[in-house]
Short mmCIF file of C-alpha atoms in Angstrom, two decimals:
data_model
loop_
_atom_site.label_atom_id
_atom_site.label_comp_id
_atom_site.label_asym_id
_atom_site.label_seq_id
_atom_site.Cartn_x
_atom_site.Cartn_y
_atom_site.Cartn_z
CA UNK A 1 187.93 283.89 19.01
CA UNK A 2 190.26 283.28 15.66
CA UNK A 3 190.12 279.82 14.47
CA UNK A 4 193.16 278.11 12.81
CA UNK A 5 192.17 279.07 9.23
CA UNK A 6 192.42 282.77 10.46
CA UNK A 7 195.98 282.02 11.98
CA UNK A 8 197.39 279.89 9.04
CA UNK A 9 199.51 282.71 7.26
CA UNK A 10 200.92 283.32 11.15
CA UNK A 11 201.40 279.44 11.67
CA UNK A 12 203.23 279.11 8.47
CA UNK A 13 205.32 282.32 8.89
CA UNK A 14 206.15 281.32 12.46
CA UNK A 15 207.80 278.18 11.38
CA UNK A 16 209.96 279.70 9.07
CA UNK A 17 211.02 282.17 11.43
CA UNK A 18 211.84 280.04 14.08
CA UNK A 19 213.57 277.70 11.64
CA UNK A 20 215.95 280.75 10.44
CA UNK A 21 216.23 281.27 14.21
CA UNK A 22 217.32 277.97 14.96
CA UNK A 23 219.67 277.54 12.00
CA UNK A 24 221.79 281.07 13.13
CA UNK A 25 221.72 279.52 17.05
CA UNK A 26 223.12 276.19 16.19
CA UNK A 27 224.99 276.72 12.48
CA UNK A 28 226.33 280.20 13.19
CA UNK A 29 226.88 281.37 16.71
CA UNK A 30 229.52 279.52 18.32
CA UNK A 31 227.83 279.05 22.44
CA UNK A 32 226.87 275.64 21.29
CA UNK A 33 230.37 274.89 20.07
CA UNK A 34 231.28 273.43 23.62
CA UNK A 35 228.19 271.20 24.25
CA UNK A 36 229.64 267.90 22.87
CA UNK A 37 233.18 266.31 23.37
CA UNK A 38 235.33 264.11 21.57
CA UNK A 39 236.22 260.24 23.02
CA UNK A 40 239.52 260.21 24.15
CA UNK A 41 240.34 257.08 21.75
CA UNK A 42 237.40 257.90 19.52
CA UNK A 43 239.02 255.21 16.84
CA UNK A 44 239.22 252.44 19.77
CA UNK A 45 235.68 253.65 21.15
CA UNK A 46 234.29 253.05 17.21
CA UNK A 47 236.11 249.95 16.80
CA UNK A 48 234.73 248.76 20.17
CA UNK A 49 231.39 249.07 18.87
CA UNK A 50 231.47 248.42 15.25
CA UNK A 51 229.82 245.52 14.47
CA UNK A 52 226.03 244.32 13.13
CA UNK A 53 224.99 244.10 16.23
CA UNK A 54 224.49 247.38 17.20
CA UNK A 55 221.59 248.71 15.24
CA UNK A 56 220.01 252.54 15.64
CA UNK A 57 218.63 253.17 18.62
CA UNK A 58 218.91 254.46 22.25
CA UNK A 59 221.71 252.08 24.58
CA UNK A 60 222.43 252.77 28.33
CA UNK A 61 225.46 251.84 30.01
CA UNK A 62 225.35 249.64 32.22
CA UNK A 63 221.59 248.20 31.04
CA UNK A 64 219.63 247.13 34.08
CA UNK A 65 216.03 245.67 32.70
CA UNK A 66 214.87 246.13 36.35
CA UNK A 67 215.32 248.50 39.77
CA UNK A 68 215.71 244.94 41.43
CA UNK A 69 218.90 244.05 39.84
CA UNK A 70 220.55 247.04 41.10
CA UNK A 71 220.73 244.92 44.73
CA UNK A 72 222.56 242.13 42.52
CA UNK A 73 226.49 243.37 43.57
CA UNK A 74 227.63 241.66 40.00
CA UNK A 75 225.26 244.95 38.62
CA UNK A 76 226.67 247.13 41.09
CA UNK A 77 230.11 247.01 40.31
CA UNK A 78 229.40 248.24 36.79
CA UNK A 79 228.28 251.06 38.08
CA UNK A 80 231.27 252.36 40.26
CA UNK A 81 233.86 250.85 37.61
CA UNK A 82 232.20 252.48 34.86
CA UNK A 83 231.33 254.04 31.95
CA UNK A 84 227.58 254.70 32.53
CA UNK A 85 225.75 256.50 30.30
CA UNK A 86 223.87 256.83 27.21
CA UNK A 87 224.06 256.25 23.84
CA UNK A 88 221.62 257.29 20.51
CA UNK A 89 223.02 255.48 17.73
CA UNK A 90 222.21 256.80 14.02
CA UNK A 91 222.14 254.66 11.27
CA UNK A 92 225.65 254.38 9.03
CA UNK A 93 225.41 257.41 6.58
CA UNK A 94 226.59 260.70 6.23
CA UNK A 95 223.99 262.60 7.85
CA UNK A 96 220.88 263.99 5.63
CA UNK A 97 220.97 267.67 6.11
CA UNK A 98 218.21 268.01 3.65
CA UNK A 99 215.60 265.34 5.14
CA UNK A 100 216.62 266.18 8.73
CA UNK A 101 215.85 269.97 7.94
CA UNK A 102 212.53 268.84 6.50
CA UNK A 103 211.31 266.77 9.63
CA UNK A 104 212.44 269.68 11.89
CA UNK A 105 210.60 272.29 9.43
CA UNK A 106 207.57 270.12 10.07
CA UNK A 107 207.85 269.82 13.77
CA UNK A 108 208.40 273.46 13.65
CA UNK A 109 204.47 273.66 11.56
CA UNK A 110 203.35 271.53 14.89
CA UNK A 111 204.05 273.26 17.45
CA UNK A 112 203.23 276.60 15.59
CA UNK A 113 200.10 274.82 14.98
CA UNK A 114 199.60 274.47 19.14
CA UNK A 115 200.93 277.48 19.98
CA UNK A 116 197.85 279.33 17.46
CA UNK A 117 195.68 277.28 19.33
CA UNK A 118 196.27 278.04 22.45
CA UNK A 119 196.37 281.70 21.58
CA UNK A 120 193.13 280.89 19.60
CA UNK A 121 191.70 280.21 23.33
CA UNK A 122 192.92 282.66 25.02
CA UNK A 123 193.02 285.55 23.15
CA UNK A 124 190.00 287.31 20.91
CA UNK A 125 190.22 288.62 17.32
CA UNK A 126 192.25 292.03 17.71
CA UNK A 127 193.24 291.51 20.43
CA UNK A 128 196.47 293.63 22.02
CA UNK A 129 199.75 293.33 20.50
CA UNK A 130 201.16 292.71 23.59
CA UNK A 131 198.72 290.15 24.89
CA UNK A 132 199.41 288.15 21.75
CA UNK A 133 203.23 288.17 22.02
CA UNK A 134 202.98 287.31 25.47
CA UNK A 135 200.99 284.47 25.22
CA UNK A 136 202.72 282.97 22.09
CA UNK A 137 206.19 283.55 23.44
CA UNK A 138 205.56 282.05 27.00
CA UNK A 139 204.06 278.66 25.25
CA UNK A 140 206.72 278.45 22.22
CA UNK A 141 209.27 279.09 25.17
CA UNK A 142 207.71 276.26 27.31
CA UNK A 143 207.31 273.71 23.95
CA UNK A 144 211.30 274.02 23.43
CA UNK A 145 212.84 275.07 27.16
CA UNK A 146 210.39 273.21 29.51
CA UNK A 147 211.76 269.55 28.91
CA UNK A 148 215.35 269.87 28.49
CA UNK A 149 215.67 270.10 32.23
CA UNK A 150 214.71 266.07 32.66
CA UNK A 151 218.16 265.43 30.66
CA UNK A 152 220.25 267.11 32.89
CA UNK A 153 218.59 265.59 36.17
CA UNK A 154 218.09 262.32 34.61
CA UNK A 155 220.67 261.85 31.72
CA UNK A 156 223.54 263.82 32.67
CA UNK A 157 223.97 265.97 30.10
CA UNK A 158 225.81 269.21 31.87
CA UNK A 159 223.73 272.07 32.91
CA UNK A 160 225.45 275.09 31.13
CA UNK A 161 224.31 272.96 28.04
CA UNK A 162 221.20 272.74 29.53
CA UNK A 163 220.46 276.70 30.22
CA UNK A 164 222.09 277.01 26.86
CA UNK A 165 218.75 275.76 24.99
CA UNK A 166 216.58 277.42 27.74
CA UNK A 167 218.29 280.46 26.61
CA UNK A 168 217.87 280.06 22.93
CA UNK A 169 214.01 278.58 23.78
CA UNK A 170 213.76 282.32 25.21
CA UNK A 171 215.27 283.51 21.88
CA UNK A 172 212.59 280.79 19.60
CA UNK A 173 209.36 282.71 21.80
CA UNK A 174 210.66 286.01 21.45
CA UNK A 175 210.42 285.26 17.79
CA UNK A 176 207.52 283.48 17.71
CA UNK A 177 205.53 286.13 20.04
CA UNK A 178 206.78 288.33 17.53
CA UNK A 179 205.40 287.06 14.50
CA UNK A 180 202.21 285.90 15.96
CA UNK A 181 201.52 289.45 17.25
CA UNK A 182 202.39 290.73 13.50
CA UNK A 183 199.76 288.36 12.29
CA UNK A 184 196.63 288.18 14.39
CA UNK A 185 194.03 289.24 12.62
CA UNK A 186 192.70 292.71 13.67
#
């Protein structure tokens, strides 16, 4: 069984690969394009929520602290007239390409990190080619396709955007079942 200091140069690799990966699936190919929309009144829908008060962080629309004040009709209402949804608010800035792309690089290292040790588990020192990309792919498809599903039953974001990332989670294992199979040590 490898240990993680046997898998580091695959770990570290993997990360940059998928990172590459991810950059061309977002930043280059256009199927993600679609997945946001504009406001109708964007200006009015700013203006409407410009203020100090709202601070970064996650909002819903209507809020409802409790199930039980979903029987109060008042609560209801706001509901059926509407909007409902969800909000992430960033802080006021351009956005930091550079620091953003560093804390994804590094979550990219993590799960690398946990798919190598899973592997470490399950598969031996020289162990098939095959075995290995299977293995990695499956659990870096999982850690980046697995979850998304809980937005669209729970959050509403639209299903095509939804089998979208599955898709390009399918396209991150690939790659990562790729390089891990390149690296394990023989």
């Amino acid at each position: 069984m490898p240990s993680l200091l046997d898998l580091w140069w695959p770990i570290v690799a993997c990360a940059f690969a998928l990172f590459a990966t991810s950059l061309a699936l977002w930043a280059v190919l256009p199927h993600h394009r679609s997945d946001y929309r504009a406001l109708p009144d964007e200006d009015r829908a700013r203006r409407a929520l410009a203020g100090p008060e709202l601070t970064p962080g996650l909002y819903n629309i209507p809020n409802v602290p409790s199930l039980a004040d979903l029987r109060d009709p008042a609560v209801a209402a706001k509901f059926t007239v509407g909007p409902v949804g969800f909000l992430t608010v960033l802080p006021n800035r351009l956005p930091r390409m550079g620091r953003n792309s560093m804390h994804w690089l590094a979550w990219l290292l993590v799960v690398s990190t946990a798919v190598a040790l899973l592997a470490s588990r399950a598969l031996p020192i020289g162990a098939d080619d095959g075995a290995v990309f299977v293995v990695t792919a499956i659990a870096t498809g999982l850690a980046f396709g697995a979850g998304i599903g809980q937005d669209a039953a729970w959050y509403g974001r639209p299903w095509i955007a939804v089998i979208k990332q599955v898709l390009d989670a399918a396209v991150l294992g690939a790659v990562s079942g790729a390089v891990f199979s390149w690296g394990w040590p023989a």
